[in-house]
JSON list of C-alpha atoms in Angstrom, two decimals:
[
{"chain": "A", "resi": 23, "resn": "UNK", "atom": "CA", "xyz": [0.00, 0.00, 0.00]},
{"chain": "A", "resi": 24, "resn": "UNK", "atom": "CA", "xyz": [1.10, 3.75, -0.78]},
{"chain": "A", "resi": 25, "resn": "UNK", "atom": "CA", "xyz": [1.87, 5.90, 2.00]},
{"chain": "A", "resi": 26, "resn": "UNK", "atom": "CA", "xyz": [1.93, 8.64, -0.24]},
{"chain": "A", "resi": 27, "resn": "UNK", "atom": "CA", "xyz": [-0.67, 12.04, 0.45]},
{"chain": "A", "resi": 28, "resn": "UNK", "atom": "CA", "xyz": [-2.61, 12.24, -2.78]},
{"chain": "A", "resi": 29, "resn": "UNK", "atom": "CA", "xyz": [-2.16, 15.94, -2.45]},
{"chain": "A", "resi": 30, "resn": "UNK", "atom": "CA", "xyz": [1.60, 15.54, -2.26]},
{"chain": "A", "resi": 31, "resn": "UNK", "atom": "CA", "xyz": [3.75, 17.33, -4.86]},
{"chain": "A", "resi": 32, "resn": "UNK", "atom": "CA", "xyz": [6.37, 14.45, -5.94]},
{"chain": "A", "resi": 33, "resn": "UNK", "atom": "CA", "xyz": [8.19, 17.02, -8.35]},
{"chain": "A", "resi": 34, "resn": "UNK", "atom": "CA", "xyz": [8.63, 19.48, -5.60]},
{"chain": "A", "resi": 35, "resn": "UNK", "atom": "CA", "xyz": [10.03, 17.50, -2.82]},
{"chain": "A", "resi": 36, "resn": "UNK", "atom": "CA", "xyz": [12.38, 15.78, -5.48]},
{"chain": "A", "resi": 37, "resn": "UNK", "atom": "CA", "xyz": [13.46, 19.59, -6.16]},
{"chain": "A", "resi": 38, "resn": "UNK", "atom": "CA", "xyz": [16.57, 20.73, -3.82]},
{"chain": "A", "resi": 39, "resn": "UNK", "atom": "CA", "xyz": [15.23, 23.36, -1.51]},
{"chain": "A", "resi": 40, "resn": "UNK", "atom": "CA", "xyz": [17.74, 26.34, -3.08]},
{"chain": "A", "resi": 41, "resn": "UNK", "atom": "CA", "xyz": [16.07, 25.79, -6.40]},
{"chain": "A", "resi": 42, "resn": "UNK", "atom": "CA", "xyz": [12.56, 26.06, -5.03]},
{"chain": "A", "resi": 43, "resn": "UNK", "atom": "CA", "xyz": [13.79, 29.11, -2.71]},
{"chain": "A", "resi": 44, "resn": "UNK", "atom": "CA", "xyz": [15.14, 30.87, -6.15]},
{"chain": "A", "resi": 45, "resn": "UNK", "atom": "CA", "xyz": [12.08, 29.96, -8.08]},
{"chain": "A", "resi": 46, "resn": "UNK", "atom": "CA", "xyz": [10.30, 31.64, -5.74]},
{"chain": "A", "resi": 47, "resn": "UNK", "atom": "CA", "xyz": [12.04, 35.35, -5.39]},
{"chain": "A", "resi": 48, "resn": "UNK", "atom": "CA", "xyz": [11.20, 38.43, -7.04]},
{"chain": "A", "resi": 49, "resn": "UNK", "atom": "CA", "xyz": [13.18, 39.11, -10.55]},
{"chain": "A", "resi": 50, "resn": "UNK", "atom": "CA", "xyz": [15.53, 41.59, -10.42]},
{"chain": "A", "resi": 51, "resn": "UNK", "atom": "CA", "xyz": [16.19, 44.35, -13.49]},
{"chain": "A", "resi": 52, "resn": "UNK", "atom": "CA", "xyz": [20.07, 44.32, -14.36]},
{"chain": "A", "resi": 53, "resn": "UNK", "atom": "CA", "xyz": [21.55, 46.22, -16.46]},
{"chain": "A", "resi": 54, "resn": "UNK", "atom": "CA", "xyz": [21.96, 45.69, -19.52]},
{"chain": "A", "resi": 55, "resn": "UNK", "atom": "CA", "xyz": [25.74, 44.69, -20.98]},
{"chain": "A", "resi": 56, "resn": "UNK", "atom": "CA", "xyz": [26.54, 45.94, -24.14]},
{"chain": "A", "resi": 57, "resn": "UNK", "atom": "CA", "xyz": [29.93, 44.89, -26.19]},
{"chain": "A", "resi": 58, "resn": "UNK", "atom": "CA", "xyz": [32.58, 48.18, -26.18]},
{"chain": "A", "resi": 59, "resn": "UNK", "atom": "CA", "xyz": [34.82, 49.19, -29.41]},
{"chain": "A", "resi": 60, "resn": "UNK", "atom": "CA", "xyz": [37.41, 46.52, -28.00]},
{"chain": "A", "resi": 61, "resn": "UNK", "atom": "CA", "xyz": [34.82, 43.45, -28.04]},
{"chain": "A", "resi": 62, "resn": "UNK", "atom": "CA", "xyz": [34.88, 43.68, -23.72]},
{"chain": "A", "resi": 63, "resn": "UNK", "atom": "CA", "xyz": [31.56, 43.88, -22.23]},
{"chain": "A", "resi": 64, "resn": "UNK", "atom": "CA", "xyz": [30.70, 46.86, -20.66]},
{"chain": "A", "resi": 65, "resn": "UNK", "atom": "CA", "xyz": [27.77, 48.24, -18.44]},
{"chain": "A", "resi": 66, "resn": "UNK", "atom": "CA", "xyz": [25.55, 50.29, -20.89]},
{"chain": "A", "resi": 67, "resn": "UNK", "atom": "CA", "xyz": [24.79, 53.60, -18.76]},
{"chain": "A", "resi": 68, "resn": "UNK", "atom": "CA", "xyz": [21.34, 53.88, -16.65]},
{"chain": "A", "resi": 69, "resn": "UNK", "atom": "CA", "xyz": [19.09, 56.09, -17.91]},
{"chain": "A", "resi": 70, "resn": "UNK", "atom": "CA", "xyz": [18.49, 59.81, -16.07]},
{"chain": "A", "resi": 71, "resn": "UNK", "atom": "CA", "xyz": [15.37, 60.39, -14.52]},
{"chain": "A", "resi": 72, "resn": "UNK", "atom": "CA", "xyz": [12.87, 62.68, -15.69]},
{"chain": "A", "resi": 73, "resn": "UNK", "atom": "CA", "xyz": [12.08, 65.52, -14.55]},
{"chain": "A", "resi": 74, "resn": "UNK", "atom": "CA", "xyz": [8.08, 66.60, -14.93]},
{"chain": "A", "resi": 75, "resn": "UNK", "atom": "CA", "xyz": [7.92, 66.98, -11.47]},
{"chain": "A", "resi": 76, "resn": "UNK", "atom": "CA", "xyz": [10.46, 69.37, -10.90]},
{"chain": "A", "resi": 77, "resn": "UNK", "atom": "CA", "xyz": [9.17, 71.32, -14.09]},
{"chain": "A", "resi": 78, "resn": "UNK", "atom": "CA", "xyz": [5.90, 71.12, -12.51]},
{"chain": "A", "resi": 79, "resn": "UNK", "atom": "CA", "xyz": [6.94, 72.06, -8.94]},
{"chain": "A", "resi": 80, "resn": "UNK", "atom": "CA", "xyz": [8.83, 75.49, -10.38]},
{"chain": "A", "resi": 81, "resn": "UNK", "atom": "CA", "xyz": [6.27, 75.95, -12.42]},
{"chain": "A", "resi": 82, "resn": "UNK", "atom": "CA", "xyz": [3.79, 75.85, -9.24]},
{"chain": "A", "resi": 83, "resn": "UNK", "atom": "CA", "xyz": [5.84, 78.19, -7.16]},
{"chain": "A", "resi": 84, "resn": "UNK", "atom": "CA", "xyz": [6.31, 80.96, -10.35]},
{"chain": "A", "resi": 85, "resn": "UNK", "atom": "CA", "xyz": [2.46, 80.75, -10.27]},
{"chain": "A", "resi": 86, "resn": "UNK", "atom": "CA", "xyz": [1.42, 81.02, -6.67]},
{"chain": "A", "resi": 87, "resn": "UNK", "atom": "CA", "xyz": [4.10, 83.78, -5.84]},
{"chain": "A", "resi": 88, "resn": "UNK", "atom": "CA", "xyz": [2.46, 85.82, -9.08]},
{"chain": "A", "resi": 89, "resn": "UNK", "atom": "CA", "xyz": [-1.07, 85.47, -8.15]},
{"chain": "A", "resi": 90, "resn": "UNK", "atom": "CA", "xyz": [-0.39, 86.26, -4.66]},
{"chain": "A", "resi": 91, "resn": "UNK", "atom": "CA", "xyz": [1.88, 88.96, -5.25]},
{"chain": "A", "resi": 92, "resn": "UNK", "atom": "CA", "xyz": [-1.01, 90.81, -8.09]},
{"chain": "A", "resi": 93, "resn": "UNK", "atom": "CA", "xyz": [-3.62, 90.37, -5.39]},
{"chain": "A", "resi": 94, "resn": "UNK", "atom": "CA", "xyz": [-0.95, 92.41, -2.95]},
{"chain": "A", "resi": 95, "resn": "UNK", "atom": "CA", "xyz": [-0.52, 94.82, -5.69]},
{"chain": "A", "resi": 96, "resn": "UNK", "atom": "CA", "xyz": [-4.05, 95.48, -6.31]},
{"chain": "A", "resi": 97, "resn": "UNK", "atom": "CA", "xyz": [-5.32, 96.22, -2.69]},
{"chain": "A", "resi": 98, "resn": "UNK", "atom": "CA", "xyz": [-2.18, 98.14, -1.90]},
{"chain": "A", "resi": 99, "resn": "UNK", "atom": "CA", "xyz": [-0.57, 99.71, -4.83]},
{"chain": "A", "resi": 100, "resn": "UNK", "atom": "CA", "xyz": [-2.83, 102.88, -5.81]},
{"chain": "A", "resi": 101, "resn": "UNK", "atom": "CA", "xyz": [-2.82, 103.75, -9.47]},
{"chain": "A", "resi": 102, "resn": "UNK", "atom": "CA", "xyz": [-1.18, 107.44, -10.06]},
{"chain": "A", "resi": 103, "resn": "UNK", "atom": "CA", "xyz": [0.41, 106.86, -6.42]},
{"chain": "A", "resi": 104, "resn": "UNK", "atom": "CA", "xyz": [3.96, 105.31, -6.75]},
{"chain": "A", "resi": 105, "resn": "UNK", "atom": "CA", "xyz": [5.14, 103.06, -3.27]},
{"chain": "A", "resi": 106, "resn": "UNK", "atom": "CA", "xyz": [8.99, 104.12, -3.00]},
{"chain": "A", "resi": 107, "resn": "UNK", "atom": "CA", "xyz": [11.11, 101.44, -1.93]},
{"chain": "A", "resi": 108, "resn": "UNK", "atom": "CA", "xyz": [14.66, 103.19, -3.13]},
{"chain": "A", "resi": 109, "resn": "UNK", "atom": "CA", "xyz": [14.01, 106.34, -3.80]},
{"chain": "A", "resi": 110, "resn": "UNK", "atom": "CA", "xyz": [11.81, 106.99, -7.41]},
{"chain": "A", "resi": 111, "resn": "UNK", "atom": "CA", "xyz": [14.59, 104.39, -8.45]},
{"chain": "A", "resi": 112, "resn": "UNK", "atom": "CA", "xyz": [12.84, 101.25, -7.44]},
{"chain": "A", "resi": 113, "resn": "UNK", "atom": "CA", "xyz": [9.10, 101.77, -6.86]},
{"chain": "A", "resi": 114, "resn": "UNK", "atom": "CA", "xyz": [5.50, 99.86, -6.37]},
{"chain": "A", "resi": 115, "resn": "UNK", "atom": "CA", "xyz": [3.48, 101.44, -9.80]},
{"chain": "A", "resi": 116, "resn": "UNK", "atom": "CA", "xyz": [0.04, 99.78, -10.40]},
{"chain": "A", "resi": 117, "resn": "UNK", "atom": "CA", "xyz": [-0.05, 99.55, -14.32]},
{"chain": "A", "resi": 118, "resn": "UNK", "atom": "CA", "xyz": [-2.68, 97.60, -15.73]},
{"chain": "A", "resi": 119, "resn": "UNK", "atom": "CA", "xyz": [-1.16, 96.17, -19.24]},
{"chain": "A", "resi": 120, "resn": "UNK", "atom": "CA", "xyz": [-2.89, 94.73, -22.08]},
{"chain": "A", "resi": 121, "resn": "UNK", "atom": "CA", "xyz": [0.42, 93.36, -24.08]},
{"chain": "A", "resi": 122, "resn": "UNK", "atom": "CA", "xyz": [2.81, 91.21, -23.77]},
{"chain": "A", "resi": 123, "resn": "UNK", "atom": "CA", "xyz": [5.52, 91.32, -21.07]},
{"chain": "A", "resi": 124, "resn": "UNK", "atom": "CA", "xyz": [7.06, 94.74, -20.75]},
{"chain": "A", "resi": 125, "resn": "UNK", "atom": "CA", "xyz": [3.74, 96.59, -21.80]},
{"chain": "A", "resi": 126, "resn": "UNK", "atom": "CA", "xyz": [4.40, 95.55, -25.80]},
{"chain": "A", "resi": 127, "resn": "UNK", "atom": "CA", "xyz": [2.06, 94.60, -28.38]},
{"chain": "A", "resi": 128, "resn": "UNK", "atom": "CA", "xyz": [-0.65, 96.42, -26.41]},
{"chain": "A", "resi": 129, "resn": "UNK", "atom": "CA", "xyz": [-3.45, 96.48, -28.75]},
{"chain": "A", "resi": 130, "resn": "UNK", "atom": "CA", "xyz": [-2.99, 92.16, -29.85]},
{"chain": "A", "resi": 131, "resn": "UNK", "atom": "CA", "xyz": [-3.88, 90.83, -25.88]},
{"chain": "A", "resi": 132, "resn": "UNK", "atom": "CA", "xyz": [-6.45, 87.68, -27.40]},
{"chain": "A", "resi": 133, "resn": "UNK", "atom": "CA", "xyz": [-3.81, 86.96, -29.86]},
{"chain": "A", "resi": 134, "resn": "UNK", "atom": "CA", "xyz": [-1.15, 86.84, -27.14]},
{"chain": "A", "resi": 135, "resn": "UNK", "atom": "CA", "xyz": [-3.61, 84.96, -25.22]},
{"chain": "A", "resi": 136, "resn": "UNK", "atom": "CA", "xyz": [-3.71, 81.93, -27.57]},
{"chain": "A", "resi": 137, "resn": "UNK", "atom": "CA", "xyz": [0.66, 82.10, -27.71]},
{"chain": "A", "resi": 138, "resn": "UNK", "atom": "CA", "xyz": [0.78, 81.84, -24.01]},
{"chain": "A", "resi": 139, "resn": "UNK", "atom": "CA", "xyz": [-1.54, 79.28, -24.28]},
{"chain": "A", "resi": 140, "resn": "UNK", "atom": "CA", "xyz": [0.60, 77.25, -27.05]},
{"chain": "A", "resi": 141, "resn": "UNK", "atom": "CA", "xyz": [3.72, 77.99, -24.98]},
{"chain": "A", "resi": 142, "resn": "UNK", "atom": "CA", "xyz": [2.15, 76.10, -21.94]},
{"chain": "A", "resi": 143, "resn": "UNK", "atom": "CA", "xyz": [0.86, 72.87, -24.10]},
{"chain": "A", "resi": 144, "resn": "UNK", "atom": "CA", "xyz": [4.36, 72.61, -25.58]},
{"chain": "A", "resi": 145, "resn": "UNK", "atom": "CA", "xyz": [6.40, 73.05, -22.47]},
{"chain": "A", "resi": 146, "resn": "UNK", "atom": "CA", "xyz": [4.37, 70.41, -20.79]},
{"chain": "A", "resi": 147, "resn": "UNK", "atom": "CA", "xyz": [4.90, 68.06, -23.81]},
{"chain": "A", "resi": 148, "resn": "UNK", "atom": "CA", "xyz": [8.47, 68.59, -23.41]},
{"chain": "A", "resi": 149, "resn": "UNK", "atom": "CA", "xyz": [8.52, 68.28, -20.15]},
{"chain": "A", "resi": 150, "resn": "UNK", "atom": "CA", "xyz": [6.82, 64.94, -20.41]},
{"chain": "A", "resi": 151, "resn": "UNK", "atom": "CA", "xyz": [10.51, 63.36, -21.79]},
{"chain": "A", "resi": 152, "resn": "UNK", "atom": "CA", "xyz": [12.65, 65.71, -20.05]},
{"chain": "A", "resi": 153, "resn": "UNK", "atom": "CA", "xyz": [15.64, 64.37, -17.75]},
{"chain": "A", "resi": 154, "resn": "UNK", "atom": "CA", "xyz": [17.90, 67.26, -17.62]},
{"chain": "A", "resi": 155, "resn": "UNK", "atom": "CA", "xyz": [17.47, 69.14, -14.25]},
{"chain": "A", "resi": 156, "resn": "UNK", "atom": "CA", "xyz": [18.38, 72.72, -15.96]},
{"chain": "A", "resi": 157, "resn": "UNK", "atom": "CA", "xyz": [16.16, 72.39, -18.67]},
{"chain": "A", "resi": 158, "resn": "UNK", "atom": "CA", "xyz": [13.50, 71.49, -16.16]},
{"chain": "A", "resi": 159, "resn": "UNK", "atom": "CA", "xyz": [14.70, 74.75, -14.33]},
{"chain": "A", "resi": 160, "resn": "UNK", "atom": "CA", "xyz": [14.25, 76.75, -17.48]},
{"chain": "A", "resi": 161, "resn": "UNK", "atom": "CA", "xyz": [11.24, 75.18, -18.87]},
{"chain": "A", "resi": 162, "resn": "UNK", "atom": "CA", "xyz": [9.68, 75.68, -15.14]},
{"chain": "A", "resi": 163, "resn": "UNK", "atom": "CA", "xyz": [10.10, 79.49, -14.77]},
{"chain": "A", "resi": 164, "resn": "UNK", "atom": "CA", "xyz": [8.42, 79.73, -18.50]},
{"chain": "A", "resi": 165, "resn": "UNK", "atom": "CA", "xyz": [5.57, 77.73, -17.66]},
{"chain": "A", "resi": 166, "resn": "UNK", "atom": "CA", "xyz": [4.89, 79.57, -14.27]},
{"chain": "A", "resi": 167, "resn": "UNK", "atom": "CA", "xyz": [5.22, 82.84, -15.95]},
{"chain": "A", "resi": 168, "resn": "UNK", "atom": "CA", "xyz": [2.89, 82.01, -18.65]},
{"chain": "A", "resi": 169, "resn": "UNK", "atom": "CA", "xyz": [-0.02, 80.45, -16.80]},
{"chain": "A", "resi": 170, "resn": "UNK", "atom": "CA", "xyz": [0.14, 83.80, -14.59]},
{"chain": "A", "resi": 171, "resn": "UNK", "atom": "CA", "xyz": [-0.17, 86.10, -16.73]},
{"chain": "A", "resi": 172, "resn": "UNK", "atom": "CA", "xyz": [-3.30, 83.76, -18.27]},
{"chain": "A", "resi": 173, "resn": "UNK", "atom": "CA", "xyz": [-4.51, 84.02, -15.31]},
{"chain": "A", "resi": 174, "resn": "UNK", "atom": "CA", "xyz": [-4.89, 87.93, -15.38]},
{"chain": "A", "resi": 175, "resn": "UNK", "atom": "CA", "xyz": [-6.20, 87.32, -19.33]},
{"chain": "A", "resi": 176, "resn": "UNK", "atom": "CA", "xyz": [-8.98, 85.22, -18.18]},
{"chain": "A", "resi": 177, "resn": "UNK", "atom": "CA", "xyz": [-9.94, 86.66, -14.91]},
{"chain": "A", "resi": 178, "resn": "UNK", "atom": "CA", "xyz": [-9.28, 89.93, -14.60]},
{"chain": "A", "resi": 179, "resn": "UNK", "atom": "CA", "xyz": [-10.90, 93.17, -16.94]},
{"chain": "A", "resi": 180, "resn": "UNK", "atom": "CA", "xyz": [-12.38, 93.75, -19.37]},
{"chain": "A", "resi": 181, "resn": "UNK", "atom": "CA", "xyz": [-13.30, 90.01, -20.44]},
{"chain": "A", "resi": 182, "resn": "UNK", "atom": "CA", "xyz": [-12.05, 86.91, -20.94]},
{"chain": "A", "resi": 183, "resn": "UNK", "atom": "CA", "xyz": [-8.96, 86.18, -23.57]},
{"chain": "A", "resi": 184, "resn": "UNK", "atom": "CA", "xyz": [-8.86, 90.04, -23.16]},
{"chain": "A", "resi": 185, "resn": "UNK", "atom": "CA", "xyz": [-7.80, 90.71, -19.55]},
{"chain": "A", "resi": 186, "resn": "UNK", "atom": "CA", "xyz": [-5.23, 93.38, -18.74]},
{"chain": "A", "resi": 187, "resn": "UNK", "atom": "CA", "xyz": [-2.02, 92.16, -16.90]},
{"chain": "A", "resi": 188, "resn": "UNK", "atom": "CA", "xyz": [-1.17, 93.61, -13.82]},
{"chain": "A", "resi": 189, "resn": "UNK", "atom": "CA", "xyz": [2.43, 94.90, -13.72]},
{"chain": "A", "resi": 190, "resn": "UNK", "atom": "CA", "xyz": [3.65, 96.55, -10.32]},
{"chain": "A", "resi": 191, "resn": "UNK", "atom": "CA", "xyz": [7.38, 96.34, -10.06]},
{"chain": "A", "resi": 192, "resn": "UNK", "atom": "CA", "xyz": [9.42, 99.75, -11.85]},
{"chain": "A", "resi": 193, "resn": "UNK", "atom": "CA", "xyz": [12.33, 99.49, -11.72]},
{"chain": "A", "resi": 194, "resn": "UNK", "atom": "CA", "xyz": [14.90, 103.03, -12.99]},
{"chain": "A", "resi": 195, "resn": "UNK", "atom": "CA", "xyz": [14.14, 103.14, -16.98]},
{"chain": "A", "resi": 196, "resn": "UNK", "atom": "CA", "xyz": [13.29, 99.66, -17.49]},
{"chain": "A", "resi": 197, "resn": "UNK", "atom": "CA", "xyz": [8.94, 98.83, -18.04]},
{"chain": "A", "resi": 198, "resn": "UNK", "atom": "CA", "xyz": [6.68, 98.55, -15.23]},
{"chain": "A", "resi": 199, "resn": "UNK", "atom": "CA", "xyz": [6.96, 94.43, -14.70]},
{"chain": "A", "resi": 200, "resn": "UNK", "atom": "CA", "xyz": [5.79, 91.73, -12.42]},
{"chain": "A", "resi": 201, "resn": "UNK", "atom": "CA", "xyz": [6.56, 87.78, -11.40]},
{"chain": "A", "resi": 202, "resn": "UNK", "atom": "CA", "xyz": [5.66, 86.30, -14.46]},
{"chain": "A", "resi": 203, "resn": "UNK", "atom": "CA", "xyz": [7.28, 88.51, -16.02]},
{"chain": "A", "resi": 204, "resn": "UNK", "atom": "CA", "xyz": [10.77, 88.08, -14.45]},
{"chain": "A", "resi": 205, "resn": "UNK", "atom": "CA", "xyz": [9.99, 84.33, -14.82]},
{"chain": "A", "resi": 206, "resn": "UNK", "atom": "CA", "xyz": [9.57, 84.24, -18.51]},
{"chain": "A", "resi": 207, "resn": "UNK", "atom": "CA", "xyz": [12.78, 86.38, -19.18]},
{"chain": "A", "resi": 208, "resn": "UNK", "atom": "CA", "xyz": [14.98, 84.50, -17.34]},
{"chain": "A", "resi": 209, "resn": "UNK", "atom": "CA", "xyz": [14.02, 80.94, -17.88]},
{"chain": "A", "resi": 210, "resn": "UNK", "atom": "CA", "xyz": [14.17, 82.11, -21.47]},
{"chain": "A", "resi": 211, "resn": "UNK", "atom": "CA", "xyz": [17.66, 83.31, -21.55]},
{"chain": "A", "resi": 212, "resn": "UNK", "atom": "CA", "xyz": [18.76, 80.08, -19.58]},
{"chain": "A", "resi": 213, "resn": "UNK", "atom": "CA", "xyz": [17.23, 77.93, -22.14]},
{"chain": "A", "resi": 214, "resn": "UNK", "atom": "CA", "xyz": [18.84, 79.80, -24.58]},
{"chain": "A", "resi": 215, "resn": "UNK", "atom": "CA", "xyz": [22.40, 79.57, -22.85]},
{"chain": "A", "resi": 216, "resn": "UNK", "atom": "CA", "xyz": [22.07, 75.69, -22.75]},
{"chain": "A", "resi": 217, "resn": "UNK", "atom": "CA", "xyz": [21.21, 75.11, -26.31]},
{"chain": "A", "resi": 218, "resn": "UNK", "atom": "CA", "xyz": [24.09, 77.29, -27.17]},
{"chain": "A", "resi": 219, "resn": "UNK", "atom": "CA", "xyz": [26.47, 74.87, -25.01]},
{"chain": "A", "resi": 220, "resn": "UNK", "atom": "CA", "xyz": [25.18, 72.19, -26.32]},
{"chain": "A", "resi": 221, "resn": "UNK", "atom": "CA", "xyz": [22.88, 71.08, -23.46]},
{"chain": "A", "resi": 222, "resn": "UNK", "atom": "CA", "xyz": [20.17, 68.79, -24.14]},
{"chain": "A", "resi": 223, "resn": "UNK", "atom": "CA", "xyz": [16.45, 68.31, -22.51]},
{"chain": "A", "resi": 224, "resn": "UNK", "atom": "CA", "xyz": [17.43, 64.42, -22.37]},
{"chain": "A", "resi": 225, "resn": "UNK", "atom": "CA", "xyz": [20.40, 65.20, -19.89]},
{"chain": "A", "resi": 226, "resn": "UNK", "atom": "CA", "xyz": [23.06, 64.67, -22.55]},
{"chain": "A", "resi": 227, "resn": "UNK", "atom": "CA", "xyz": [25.55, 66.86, -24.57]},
{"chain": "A", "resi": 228, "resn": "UNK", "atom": "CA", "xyz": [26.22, 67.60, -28.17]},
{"chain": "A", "resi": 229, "resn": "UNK", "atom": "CA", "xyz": [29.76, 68.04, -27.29]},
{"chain": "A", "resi": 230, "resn": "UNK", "atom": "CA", "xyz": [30.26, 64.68, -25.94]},
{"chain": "A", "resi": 231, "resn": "UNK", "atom": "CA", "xyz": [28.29, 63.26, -28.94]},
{"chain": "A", "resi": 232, "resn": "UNK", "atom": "CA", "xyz": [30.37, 64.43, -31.46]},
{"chain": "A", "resi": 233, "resn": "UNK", "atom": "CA", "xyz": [33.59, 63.45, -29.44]},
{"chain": "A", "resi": 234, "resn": "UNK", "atom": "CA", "xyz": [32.57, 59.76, -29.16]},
{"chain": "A", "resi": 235, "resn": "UNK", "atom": "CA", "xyz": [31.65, 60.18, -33.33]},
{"chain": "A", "resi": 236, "resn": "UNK", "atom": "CA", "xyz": [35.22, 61.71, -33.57]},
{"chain": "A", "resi": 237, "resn": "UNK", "atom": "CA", "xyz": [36.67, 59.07, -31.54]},
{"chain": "A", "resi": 238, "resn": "UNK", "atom": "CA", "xyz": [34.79, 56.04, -33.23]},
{"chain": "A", "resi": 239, "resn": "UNK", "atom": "CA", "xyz": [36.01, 57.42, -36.78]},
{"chain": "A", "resi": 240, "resn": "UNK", "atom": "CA", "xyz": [39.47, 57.49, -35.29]},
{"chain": "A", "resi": 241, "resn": "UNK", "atom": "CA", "xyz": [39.47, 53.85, -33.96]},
{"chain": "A", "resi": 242, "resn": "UNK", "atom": "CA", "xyz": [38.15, 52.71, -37.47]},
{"chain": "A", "resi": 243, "resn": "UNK", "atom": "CA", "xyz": [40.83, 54.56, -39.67]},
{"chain": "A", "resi": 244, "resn": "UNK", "atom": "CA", "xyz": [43.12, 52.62, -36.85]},
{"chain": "A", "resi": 245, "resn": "UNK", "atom": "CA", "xyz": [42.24, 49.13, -37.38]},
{"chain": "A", "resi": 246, "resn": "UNK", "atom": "CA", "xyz": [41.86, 49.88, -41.57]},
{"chain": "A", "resi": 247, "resn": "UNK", "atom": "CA", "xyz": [45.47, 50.99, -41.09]},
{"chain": "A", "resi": 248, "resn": "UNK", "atom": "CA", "xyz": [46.51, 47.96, -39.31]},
{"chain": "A", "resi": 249, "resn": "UNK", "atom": "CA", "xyz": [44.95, 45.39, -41.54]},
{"chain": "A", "resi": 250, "resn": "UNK", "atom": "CA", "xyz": [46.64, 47.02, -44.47]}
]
């Protein structure tokens, strides 16, 4: 007679306990090895991570220091009565501006309405693939300054898509300004700098790439020399 359990798993208690112990852990991701110019294997690199989030979270502190700072502006800042803060240098000036940044293109504010509006769906479809942490800077301070100055288009008089801007800061010559303002300016020149150095929204750089195509062309000419 059997004295086997006819529940009993034969194939598993034949099994050496390691292999059912292994069979039973999580898999692990390793990276992936990739064969170098010299045939060696070599760890290909890990991939940055992106950076929405920090886009967004710039982007979030641009637009809550605007709105907050406008709503200052407006209950404090009379219109026709400068605050001095240094002198007439550096002064609170309520200016209520239907253009662009700076008080320009003053008589096109729904057709600036629907570029600020482009600008913010094609920063945040960048941003969706974005790994480098100063594009995310740059792209960040243009999306903040965008949505708050749509804010003020929307919300604010005489209507919406035609809402006047309110600008607050003067500074010496230079026109009457605010947050967004600021925002927009200098995450554009910043974007500007790194695509003239050859910084890339994926984290990399064209410098590097055409060094490694440089290199690779040298290694080639190399080895046709040698076989000759």
């Amino acid at each position: 007679m059997s004295t086997d359990h006819p529940d009993r798993d034969v194939n598993a208690e034949d099994q050496p306990i390691t292999e059912i112990s292994k069979a039973d852990e999580p898999e692990t991701v390793k990276p992936e090895a990739v064969k170098s110019e010299d045939g060696d294997l070599a760890v290909a690199p890990v991939a940055k991570p992106r950076r929405l989030t920090m886009l967004i979270a710039i982007a979030a502190v641009i637009l809550l220091s605007d709105i907050l700072t406008k709503v200052w502006a407006v209950a404090a800042v009379k219109p026709g009565q400068p605050i001095e803060i240094i002198g007439d240098v550096v002064t609170f000036t309520m200016v209520r501006n239907p253009g662009a940044a700076f008080s320009m293109a003053t008589s096109m504010t729904w057709i600036l309405t629907l570029v600020a509006i482009g600008v913010v769906i094609g920063v945040i479809k960048i941003g969706r693939t974005l790994r480098s942490p100063w594009w995310a800077l740059g792209l960040g301070l243009v999306l903040g300054g965008a949505l708050g100055n749509l804010v003020d288009r929307f919300f604010r008089s005489p209507g919406i898509m035609r809402g006047h801007v309110v600008d607050f800061v003067s500074v010496g010559w230079w026109p009457v300004f605010n947050i967004a303002d600021s925002a927009i300016v200098c995450g554009a020149i910043l974007l500007v700098v790194l695509t003239l150095f050859g910084f890339e929204p994926n984290g990399e750089r064209l410098r590097d790439h055409k060094a490694d195509a440089k290199k690779l062309i040298e290694s080639k000419a190399a080895a046709e020399g040698e076989t000759k």
